[in-house]
């Protein structure tokens, strides 16, 4: 007898999703941001070494036989092509897919709210993200904003931009979270991720939601890197009650720099033995044609629902999480 | 030698960690949106009982522990060792004082216990959740006091000492929860 046919989300959380989606659409309609829909399937996929894509094959008219198609890990590439084509500010609520990710805050298929604002930098976009989250969660009062450097200083008394890989490893060992990992088991950013996720994030955004901004340049992904003595990624993340809710960039517009970062990702993937994707030529061509100055952010909509419903497991806001899909 | 990948981690899985058999209590997948994935695991060391946390890089592999739980009947103790039998096969096992730990004080004989074997050697014993044992020593009962307030210590025939209501007398048969060590009720005898 099969007893896992029923939804894991209670009906009130299913209703909450519908209500918050409606509010989200109102929010962007009032700000004249256009709702768009881009494909979930693409011949190209993300090169980020820590994101694994699902792939499938297409057989039929229009493409050559057995063409590999990837399910998007986010709508970023397609939305940037649309921006370069002159769409103006846009938003999208869509499914994103990430292989290997399942847990209390992850499901391999999840809902993402992603939006791009022409002429914004990451600070202006933080203002808007704050207004949206306030509206959706019914919060008042300004969110806290702390740089990546200051948050490491606050909780670990460590400069994340200057500390050596050994110092980061030692910090993890001292805190008892290094497991059996030797210093070069993961790279410098891996140790920063470990410290951030285990020792800092759980404390963030309890009294008031908190933005962390100015990430290490090595974690820029597709954000601009500011010139300076210590180059910094013009990127932010939003944390609410210890949960990472959103990740935004002042967008990189330089096609050559895009190519360099792609090659670097390819190199990291080769070293780790992960699949190495082909380049996204259409995204590159879009940047060559000219991406307008803009900032963009992706927000985990299921996690927003978790916060709205006051639950600690994503299964309580998903109708059928992957184990029941 | 069996090996588990972090993707196979789940509650109850038995692993060898630093030479000791451990059981996973809880497994948490931790991953920044952009960044390295980890598994943060809460474990119980099956030898010491100690609970602790350990972090693995996603995709790491860990040796499995050959640990299995077997239902056995408690036979008798010679004071230093405790003897158990698997009812179906009549196979007998000898359990050391260290492995018996707190279980010994709840047993008088014949009880069905869960014996955890590691490489075929008893590692720990879980007594039945509820046992019925006679009181061998306690202060005289206070008749009529069924309020349950207050209480007094009582020694049971197996050696355990539990806190009981004032009305309980010597030779009363009591039902006790071995997980909490608490008195549940008096049993008619």
Coordinates of C-alpha atoms in Angstrom, one line a residue:
Chain A
X1 CA 0.0 0.0 0.0
X2 CA 1.5 3.3 -1.1
X3 CA 1.1 5.9 1.6
X4 CA 3.2 8.7 0.2
X5 CA 0.7 10.0 -2.4
X6 CA -0.4 12.9 -0.2
X7 CA 1.1 16.4 -0.2
X8 CA 3.6 17.3 2.5
X9 CA 2.5 20.9 2.6
X10 CA -0.6 21.7 4.6
X11 CA -3.4 23.5 2.7
X12 CA -2.7 26.8 4.5
X13 CA 0.9 26.8 3.2
X14 CA -0.4 26.0 -0.3
X15 CA -2.8 29.0 0.0
X16 CA 0.1 31.2 1.4
X17 CA 2.1 30.4 -1.8
X18 CA -0.8 31.6 -4.0
X19 CA -1.2 34.7 -1.8
X20 CA 2.5 35.7 -1.9
X21 CA 2.7 35.1 -5.6
X22 CA -0.2 37.5 -6.1
X23 CA 1.5 40.1 -3.9
X24 CA 4.7 39.7 -5.7
X25 CA 3.0 40.4 -9.0
X26 CA 1.3 43.4 -7.5
X27 CA 4.6 44.7 -6.2
X28 CA 6.3 44.6 -9.6
X29 CA 3.3 45.8 -11.5
X30 CA 3.3 48.9 -9.3
X31 CA 6.9 49.5 -10.2
X32 CA 6.5 48.9 -13.9
X33 CA 8.7 45.8 -14.0
X34 CA 7.7 43.4 -16.8
X35 CA 6.9 39.8 -16.0
X36 CA 8.6 37.5 -18.5
X37 CA 8.9 33.8 -19.1
X38 CA 12.1 32.2 -20.6
X39 CA 12.8 28.6 -21.4
X40 CA 13.6 26.0 -18.7
X41 CA 15.5 23.9 -21.2
X42 CA 18.6 25.2 -23.0
X43 CA 21.5 23.8 -25.0
X44 CA 23.8 25.7 -22.7
X45 CA 24.1 25.6 -18.9
X46 CA 25.9 27.3 -16.0
X47 CA 29.6 26.8 -15.5
X48 CA 29.6 27.6 -11.8
X49 CA 31.7 24.7 -10.3
X50 CA 29.3 24.3 -7.4
X51 CA 26.1 23.9 -9.4
X52 CA 25.3 20.7 -11.1
X53 CA 22.7 20.6 -13.9
X54 CA 20.2 18.0 -15.0
X55 CA 20.4 17.1 -18.6
X56 CA 18.1 15.4 -21.0
X57 CA 17.9 14.7 -24.8
X58 CA 15.7 16.0 -27.5
X59 CA 14.7 14.0 -30.6
X60 CA 12.5 15.7 -33.1
X61 CA 12.3 18.5 -35.6
X62 CA 14.1 21.7 -35.1
X63 CA 17.3 20.4 -33.5
X64 CA 19.8 17.7 -34.5
X65 CA 19.1 14.3 -33.2
X66 CA 20.0 13.5 -29.6
X67 CA 20.7 17.1 -28.8
X68 CA 21.6 17.5 -25.1
X69 CA 19.4 20.0 -23.3
X70 CA 19.9 21.2 -19.8
X71 CA 17.3 22.2 -17.2
X72 CA 18.2 25.7 -16.0
X73 CA 19.8 26.2 -12.6
X74 CA 18.5 29.8 -12.8
X75 CA 17.0 32.0 -15.5
X76 CA 20.0 34.3 -15.4
X77 CA 21.5 33.7 -18.9
X78 CA 18.2 33.9 -20.7
X79 CA 17.0 37.0 -18.8
X80 CA 20.3 38.8 -19.5
X81 CA 19.9 38.1 -23.2
X82 CA 16.5 39.7 -23.0
X83 CA 17.9 42.7 -21.2
X84 CA 20.5 43.1 -23.9
X85 CA 17.7 43.0 -26.5
X86 CA 16.1 46.1 -24.8
X87 CA 13.4 44.7 -22.6
X88 CA 13.9 47.1 -19.8
X89 CA 13.5 46.0 -16.2
X90 CA 12.1 42.4 -15.9
X91 CA 11.1 39.8 -13.4
X92 CA 10.2 36.1 -13.5
X93 CA 8.9 33.4 -11.2
X94 CA 10.1 30.1 -12.5
X95 CA 11.3 26.6 -11.6
X96 CA 15.1 26.1 -11.2
X97 CA 16.8 22.7 -11.1
X98 CA 20.0 21.7 -9.3
X99 CA 21.2 18.1 -9.2
X100 CA 22.5 16.8 -5.8
X101 CA 20.7 19.4 -3.6
X102 CA 18.2 18.0 -1.1
X103 CA 17.7 18.8 2.6
X104 CA 15.7 20.9 5.0
X105 CA 16.3 24.0 2.8
X106 CA 16.9 22.4 -0.6
X107 CA 14.9 20.5 -3.1
X108 CA 16.4 19.7 -6.5
X109 CA 13.5 21.5 -8.2
X110 CA 12.5 24.8 -6.6
X111 CA 10.9 28.1 -7.3
X112 CA 13.0 31.1 -7.9
X113 CA 12.0 34.8 -8.2
X114 CA 14.6 36.6 -10.2
X115 CA 14.5 40.2 -11.3
X116 CA 16.7 42.8 -13.0
X117 CA 16.6 46.5 -12.7
X118 CA 18.1 48.8 -15.4
X119 CA 20.3 51.5 -14.0
X120 CA 20.4 50.0 -10.4
X121 CA 23.6 49.1 -8.6
X122 CA 23.6 46.4 -5.9
X123 CA 22.9 49.0 -3.2
X124 CA 19.8 50.3 -5.0
X125 CA 18.7 46.7 -5.5
X126 CA 19.1 45.9 -1.8
X127 CA 16.7 48.7 -1.2
X128 CA 14.1 47.1 -3.5
X129 CA 14.7 43.6 -2.2
X130 CA 14.1 45.0 1.3
X131 CA 10.9 46.6 0.3
X132 CA 9.7 43.4 -1.4
X133 CA 10.5 41.1 1.6
X134 CA 8.9 43.6 4.0
X135 CA 5.8 43.7 1.9
X136 CA 5.6 39.9 1.6
X137 CA 6.5 39.0 5.2
X138 CA 4.7 42.0 6.8
X139 CA 7.9 43.3 8.3
X140 CA 8.7 46.9 9.4
X141 CA 12.0 48.6 10.0
X142 CA 15.2 48.8 8.0
X143 CA 17.3 45.7 7.4
X144 CA 20.8 45.6 8.6
X145 CA 23.7 45.8 6.1
X146 CA 27.1 44.5 6.9
X147 CA 30.1 43.8 4.6
X148 CA 31.5 40.3 4.1
X149 CA 34.7 41.6 5.8
X150 CA 32.8 43.0 8.8
X151 CA 30.7 39.9 9.3
X152 CA 33.8 37.7 9.5
X153 CA 35.4 40.2 11.9
X154 CA 32.2 40.3 14.0
X155 CA 31.9 36.5 14.5
X156 CA 35.3 35.1 13.8
X157 CA 37.7 38.1 14.3
X158 CA 39.2 37.2 10.9
X159 CA 39.8 39.2 7.7
X160 CA 38.3 37.0 5.0
X161 CA 40.2 38.8 2.2
X162 CA 43.6 38.6 3.8
X163 CA 43.6 35.4 5.9
X164 CA 45.6 32.5 4.4
X165 CA 44.0 29.2 3.5
X166 CA 45.9 27.7 6.5
X167 CA 44.4 30.4 8.9
X168 CA 40.9 29.7 7.6
X169 CA 41.4 25.9 8.0
X170 CA 42.8 26.5 11.5
X171 CA 39.8 28.5 12.4
X172 CA 37.5 25.6 11.3
X173 CA 39.6 23.1 13.2
X174 CA 39.5 25.3 16.4
X175 CA 35.7 25.5 16.1
X176 CA 35.5 21.7 15.7
X177 CA 33.9 21.8 12.2
X178 CA 36.7 20.8 10.0
X179 CA 35.8 17.1 10.2
X180 CA 38.6 15.1 8.8
X181 CA 39.4 17.6 6.0
X182 CA 43.0 18.5 5.5
X183 CA 43.9 22.1 4.6
X184 CA 43.9 21.5 0.8
X185 CA 40.9 19.1 0.8
X186 CA 38.9 22.2 -0.3
X187 CA 40.1 25.5 -1.8
X188 CA 40.3 28.9 0.0
X189 CA 36.7 29.7 -1.0
X190 CA 35.6 26.3 0.2
X191 CA 36.9 27.1 3.7
X192 CA 35.3 30.6 3.6
X193 CA 32.0 28.8 2.7
X194 CA 32.4 26.3 5.5
X195 CA 33.0 29.1 8.1
X196 CA 30.3 31.2 6.7
X197 CA 27.7 28.4 6.6
X198 CA 28.5 26.8 9.9
X199 CA 29.7 29.7 12.2
X200 CA 28.2 32.9 10.8
X201 CA 24.9 32.3 8.8
X202 CA 23.1 30.6 11.7
X203 CA 23.4 33.9 13.6
X204 CA 22.3 36.2 10.8
X205 CA 19.0 38.0 10.5
X206 CA 17.3 37.0 13.7
X207 CA 16.4 40.4 15.1
X208 CA 16.1 42.0 11.7
X209 CA 16.9 40.6 8.2
X210 CA 20.5 41.3 7.2
X211 CA 22.3 41.9 3.9
X212 CA 25.9 40.8 3.6
X213 CA 27.6 42.7 0.7
X214 CA 31.0 43.1 -1.0
X215 CA 32.0 39.5 -1.4
X216 CA 35.6 38.2 -2.2
X217 CA 36.4 38.8 -5.8
X218 CA 36.9 35.0 -6.1
X219 CA 33.2 34.6 -5.4
X220 CA 32.0 37.1 -7.9
X221 CA 30.2 34.6 -10.1
X222 CA 28.7 37.1 -12.7
X223 CA 28.9 40.2 -10.5
X224 CA 31.1 43.2 -11.3
X225 CA 34.4 43.4 -9.4
X226 CA 35.1 46.9 -8.0
X227 CA 38.6 48.3 -8.4
X228 CA 40.4 48.9 -5.2
X229 CA 43.4 47.8 -3.1
X230 CA 41.3 44.7 -2.3
X231 CA 39.0 44.1 -5.3
X232 CA 35.5 43.1 -4.2
X233 CA 32.6 41.5 -5.9
X234 CA 29.6 43.9 -6.1
X235 CA 27.4 41.2 -4.8
X236 CA 25.0 40.8 -1.8
X237 CA 23.1 38.1 0.0
X238 CA 20.1 38.4 2.2
X239 CA 19.7 36.4 5.4
X240 CA 16.5 36.0 7.5
X241 CA 16.6 34.0 10.7
X242 CA 19.7 32.2 9.6
X243 CA 18.3 31.3 6.1
X244 CA 20.0 32.5 2.9
X245 CA 17.1 34.0 1.0
X246 CA 18.5 36.0 -1.9
X247 CA 21.7 36.6 -3.9
X248 CA 22.1 39.7 -6.0
X249 CA 24.8 41.3 -8.3
X250 CA 25.7 44.5 -9.8
X251 CA 25.9 42.8 -13.2
X252 CA 29.0 42.1 -15.1
X253 CA 28.8 43.6 -18.6
X254 CA 32.2 42.9 -20.0
X255 CA 32.1 40.0 -22.5
X256 CA 35.8 39.3 -22.3
X257 CA 35.7 39.1 -18.5
X258 CA 32.7 36.8 -18.8
X259 CA 34.8 34.5 -21.0
X260 CA 37.8 34.6 -18.6
X261 CA 35.5 33.6 -15.7
X262 CA 34.0 30.9 -17.8
X263 CA 37.4 29.5 -18.6
X264 CA 38.3 29.7 -14.9
X265 CA 35.2 27.7 -14.0
X266 CA 36.0 25.2 -16.7
X267 CA 39.4 24.8 -15.1
X268 CA 38.0 24.2 -11.6
X269 CA 35.6 21.7 -13.0
X270 CA 38.3 19.8 -14.8
X271 CA 40.4 19.7 -11.6
X272 CA 37.4 18.3 -9.5
X273 CA 36.3 15.9 -12.2
X274 CA 32.9 17.5 -12.7
X275 CA 31.3 17.7 -16.1
X276 CA 32.7 20.6 -18.2
X277 CA 29.9 22.4 -20.1
X278 CA 30.3 24.1 -23.4
X279 CA 30.3 27.9 -23.4
X280 CA 27.1 29.9 -23.6
X281 CA 27.8 31.6 -26.9
X282 CA 24.4 33.4 -27.0
X283 CA 25.0 35.0 -23.6
X284 CA 28.4 36.0 -24.7
X285 CA 27.0 37.5 -27.9
X286 CA 24.4 39.4 -25.9
X287 CA 27.1 40.9 -23.7
X288 CA 29.1 41.8 -26.8
X289 CA 26.0 43.6 -28.2
X290 CA 25.7 45.4 -24.9
X291 CA 24.0 44.5 -21.6
X292 CA 22.5 47.7 -20.0
X293 CA 24.0 48.8 -16.7
X294 CA 21.8 46.9 -14.3
X295 CA 21.6 44.9 -11.1
X296 CA 19.8 41.5 -10.7
X297 CA 18.8 39.3 -7.8
X298 CA 17.5 35.8 -7.3
X299 CA 15.3 35.0 -4.4
X300 CA 14.4 31.5 -3.2
X301 CA 10.6 31.7 -3.2
X302 CA 10.1 28.4 -1.3
X303 CA 12.4 29.7 1.5
X304 CA 10.4 32.9 1.6
X305 CA 7.3 30.8 2.1
X306 CA 9.1 28.9 4.9
X307 CA 9.7 32.2 6.6
X308 CA 6.1 33.4 6.0
X309 CA 4.8 30.1 7.4
X310 CA 7.3 29.9 10.2
X311 CA 8.5 26.4 9.3
X312 CA 12.0 25.1 9.3
X313 CA 11.7 22.4 6.5
X314 CA 11.1 23.2 2.8
X315 CA 8.9 20.0 2.6
X316 CA 6.3 21.9 4.6
X317 CA 5.9 24.4 1.8
X318 CA 6.3 22.1 -1.2
X319 CA 3.3 20.1 -2.3
X320 CA 5.4 17.1 -3.5
X321 CA 9.1 17.3 -2.6
X322 CA 11.4 15.2 -4.6
X323 CA 11.0 12.1 -2.4
X324 CA 7.2 12.2 -3.3
X325 CA 7.3 13.7 -6.7
Chain B
X1 CA 34.5 -3.3 3.3
X2 CA 31.3 -1.3 2.6
X3 CA 31.7 2.5 2.0
X4 CA 29.0 5.1 2.1
X5 CA 29.0 8.4 0.1
X6 CA 27.6 11.4 1.9
X7 CA 24.6 11.2 -0.5
X8 CA 23.6 8.0 1.2
X9 CA 23.7 9.5 4.7
X10 CA 20.4 9.1 6.6
X11 CA 19.3 8.7 10.2
X12 CA 20.3 5.3 11.7
X13 CA 23.2 4.7 9.2
X14 CA 26.2 3.1 11.0
X15 CA 29.6 4.5 10.2
X16 CA 33.2 3.9 11.4
X17 CA 34.6 7.2 12.6
X18 CA 38.1 7.5 14.1
X19 CA 38.0 3.8 14.8
X20 CA 34.7 3.8 16.6
X21 CA 31.2 2.6 15.4
X22 CA 28.8 5.6 15.2
X23 CA 25.2 6.0 14.3
X24 CA 23.8 9.0 12.4
X25 CA 21.1 10.8 14.4
X26 CA 20.6 13.6 12.0
X27 CA 22.0 14.7 8.6
X28 CA 21.9 18.3 7.5
X29 CA 22.7 19.3 3.9
X30 CA 24.4 22.7 4.0
X31 CA 25.1 24.6 0.8
X32 CA 25.5 28.3 0.0
X33 CA 23.6 29.2 -3.2
X34 CA 27.0 29.9 -4.7
X35 CA 29.5 27.6 -3.0
X36 CA 30.7 24.4 -1.6
X37 CA 28.2 21.8 -0.3
X38 CA 28.7 20.1 3.0
X39 CA 26.9 17.5 5.1
X40 CA 26.7 18.4 8.8
X41 CA 26.0 15.2 10.7
X42 CA 24.9 14.6 14.2
X43 CA 26.3 11.3 15.4
X44 CA 26.2 9.0 18.4
X45 CA 29.4 7.1 19.3
X46 CA 28.0 3.6 19.9
X47 CA 30.8 2.7 22.3
X48 CA 30.7 5.8 24.5
X49 CA 27.2 7.0 23.8
X50 CA 28.6 10.5 23.3
X51 CA 26.7 12.7 20.8
X52 CA 28.7 15.0 18.6
X53 CA 28.7 16.8 15.2
X54 CA 30.9 16.3 12.3
X55 CA 31.1 18.0 8.9
X56 CA 31.8 16.3 5.6
X57 CA 32.5 17.8 2.2
X58 CA 29.6 16.7 0.0
X59 CA 30.7 13.6 -1.9
X60 CA 33.2 12.4 0.7
X61 CA 33.1 8.6 1.5
X62 CA 33.1 7.0 4.9
X63 CA 33.6 3.4 5.9
X64 CA 30.5 1.5 7.1
X65 CA 30.4 0.0 10.5
X66 CA 29.3 -3.7 10.7
X67 CA 26.7 -3.0 13.4
X68 CA 23.3 -4.7 13.7
X69 CA 20.6 -4.8 16.3
X70 CA 19.4 -8.3 17.3
X71 CA 16.5 -9.2 19.6
X72 CA 17.8 -11.5 22.4
X73 CA 16.5 -13.0 25.6
X74 CA 18.3 -12.2 28.8
X75 CA 19.2 -15.4 30.6
X76 CA 21.3 -14.8 33.6
X77 CA 24.4 -13.0 35.1
X78 CA 27.3 -14.4 37.0
X79 CA 28.0 -10.9 38.4
X80 CA 30.7 -10.1 35.8
X81 CA 29.1 -11.1 32.6
X82 CA 25.6 -11.1 31.3
X83 CA 24.3 -14.0 29.1
X84 CA 21.8 -13.6 26.3
X85 CA 20.3 -15.9 23.7
X86 CA 18.9 -15.4 20.2
X87 CA 15.4 -17.2 20.6
X88 CA 15.3 -18.6 17.0
X89 CA 18.8 -20.0 16.9
X90 CA 19.6 -20.6 20.6
X91 CA 22.9 -18.9 19.8
X92 CA 24.3 -17.4 23.0
X93 CA 26.2 -14.1 23.6
X94 CA 28.2 -12.9 26.5
X95 CA 27.9 -9.2 27.3
X96 CA 30.5 -7.3 29.3
X97 CA 29.8 -5.0 32.2
X98 CA 30.9 -2.0 30.0
X99 CA 28.5 -2.9 27.2
X100 CA 25.6 -3.6 29.7
X101 CA 26.0 -0.1 31.2
X102 CA 22.7 1.0 32.7
X103 CA 20.7 -1.8 31.1
X104 CA 21.7 -4.3 33.9
X105 CA 19.8 -2.6 36.6
X106 CA 16.4 -3.2 34.8
X107 CA 16.8 -6.9 34.2
X108 CA 15.9 -9.9 36.3
X109 CA 15.7 -12.6 33.6
X110 CA 13.7 -13.7 30.6
X111 CA 13.3 -10.1 29.2
X112 CA 13.6 -9.6 25.4
X113 CA 16.3 -7.0 24.8
X114 CA 17.8 -5.4 21.8
X115 CA 21.5 -6.2 21.6
X116 CA 23.6 -4.2 19.3
X117 CA 26.4 -6.3 17.8
X118 CA 29.6 -4.8 16.2
X119 CA 31.6 -7.3 14.2
X120 CA 29.6 -9.9 16.0
X121 CA 30.5 -8.7 19.5
X122 CA 27.9 -7.1 21.8
X123 CA 28.4 -3.4 22.0
X124 CA 25.3 -2.2 23.9
X125 CA 22.0 -3.5 25.3
X126 CA 18.6 -1.8 25.2
X127 CA 16.2 -3.2 27.8
X128 CA 12.5 -3.3 27.1
X129 CA 10.9 0.2 27.2
X130 CA 8.7 -0.9 30.1
X131 CA 9.5 -3.5 32.7
X132 CA 7.5 -4.8 35.7
X133 CA 9.6 -5.2 38.9
X134 CA 8.8 -5.8 42.6
X135 CA 9.8 -3.4 45.3
X136 CA 12.4 -4.9 47.7
X137 CA 12.9 -1.9 49.8
X138 CA 11.2 1.4 50.5
X139 CA 9.8 3.4 53.5
X140 CA 6.5 2.1 54.7
X141 CA 3.6 3.1 52.5
X142 CA 1.3 5.9 53.5
X143 CA -2.3 4.5 53.2
X144 CA -4.8 6.5 51.3
X145 CA -2.2 8.9 49.9
X146 CA -2.8 8.6 46.2
X147 CA -2.1 12.3 45.5
X148 CA 1.2 11.5 43.8
X149 CA 2.7 14.5 45.4
X150 CA 6.0 14.2 47.1
X151 CA 7.5 10.7 46.6
X152 CA 10.3 8.6 48.0
X153 CA 13.0 6.2 46.7
X154 CA 12.3 2.5 46.2
X155 CA 14.7 -0.2 45.4
X156 CA 13.5 -2.8 42.9
X157 CA 14.3 -6.5 42.7
X158 CA 16.7 -5.9 39.8
X159 CA 18.7 -3.3 41.8
X160 CA 17.4 -0.1 40.2
X161 CA 16.3 2.7 42.5
X162 CA 13.3 4.8 41.3
X163 CA 11.3 7.6 42.7
X164 CA 7.8 6.3 43.6
X165 CA 4.6 7.8 45.2
X166 CA 4.2 7.6 48.9
X167 CA 1.5 4.8 48.9
X168 CA 3.9 2.2 47.3
X169 CA 4.9 -0.7 49.7
X170 CA 7.5 -3.4 49.7
X171 CA 6.5 -6.3 47.4
X172 CA 4.3 -4.1 45.2
X173 CA 4.8 -4.8 41.5
X174 CA 5.6 -1.6 39.6
X175 CA 5.7 -0.7 35.9
X176 CA 8.7 1.4 35.1
X177 CA 9.8 3.2 31.9
X178 CA 13.5 2.2 31.4
X179 CA 14.1 5.1 29.0
X180 CA 13.4 7.8 31.6
X181 CA 13.9 5.6 34.7
X182 CA 10.5 6.8 35.9
X183 CA 7.7 5.0 37.8
X184 CA 4.6 4.6 35.6
X185 CA 2.1 2.7 37.7
X186 CA 1.4 0.0 40.2
X187 CA 0.6 -3.4 38.7
X188 CA -2.0 -5.6 40.4
X189 CA -0.4 -8.8 41.5

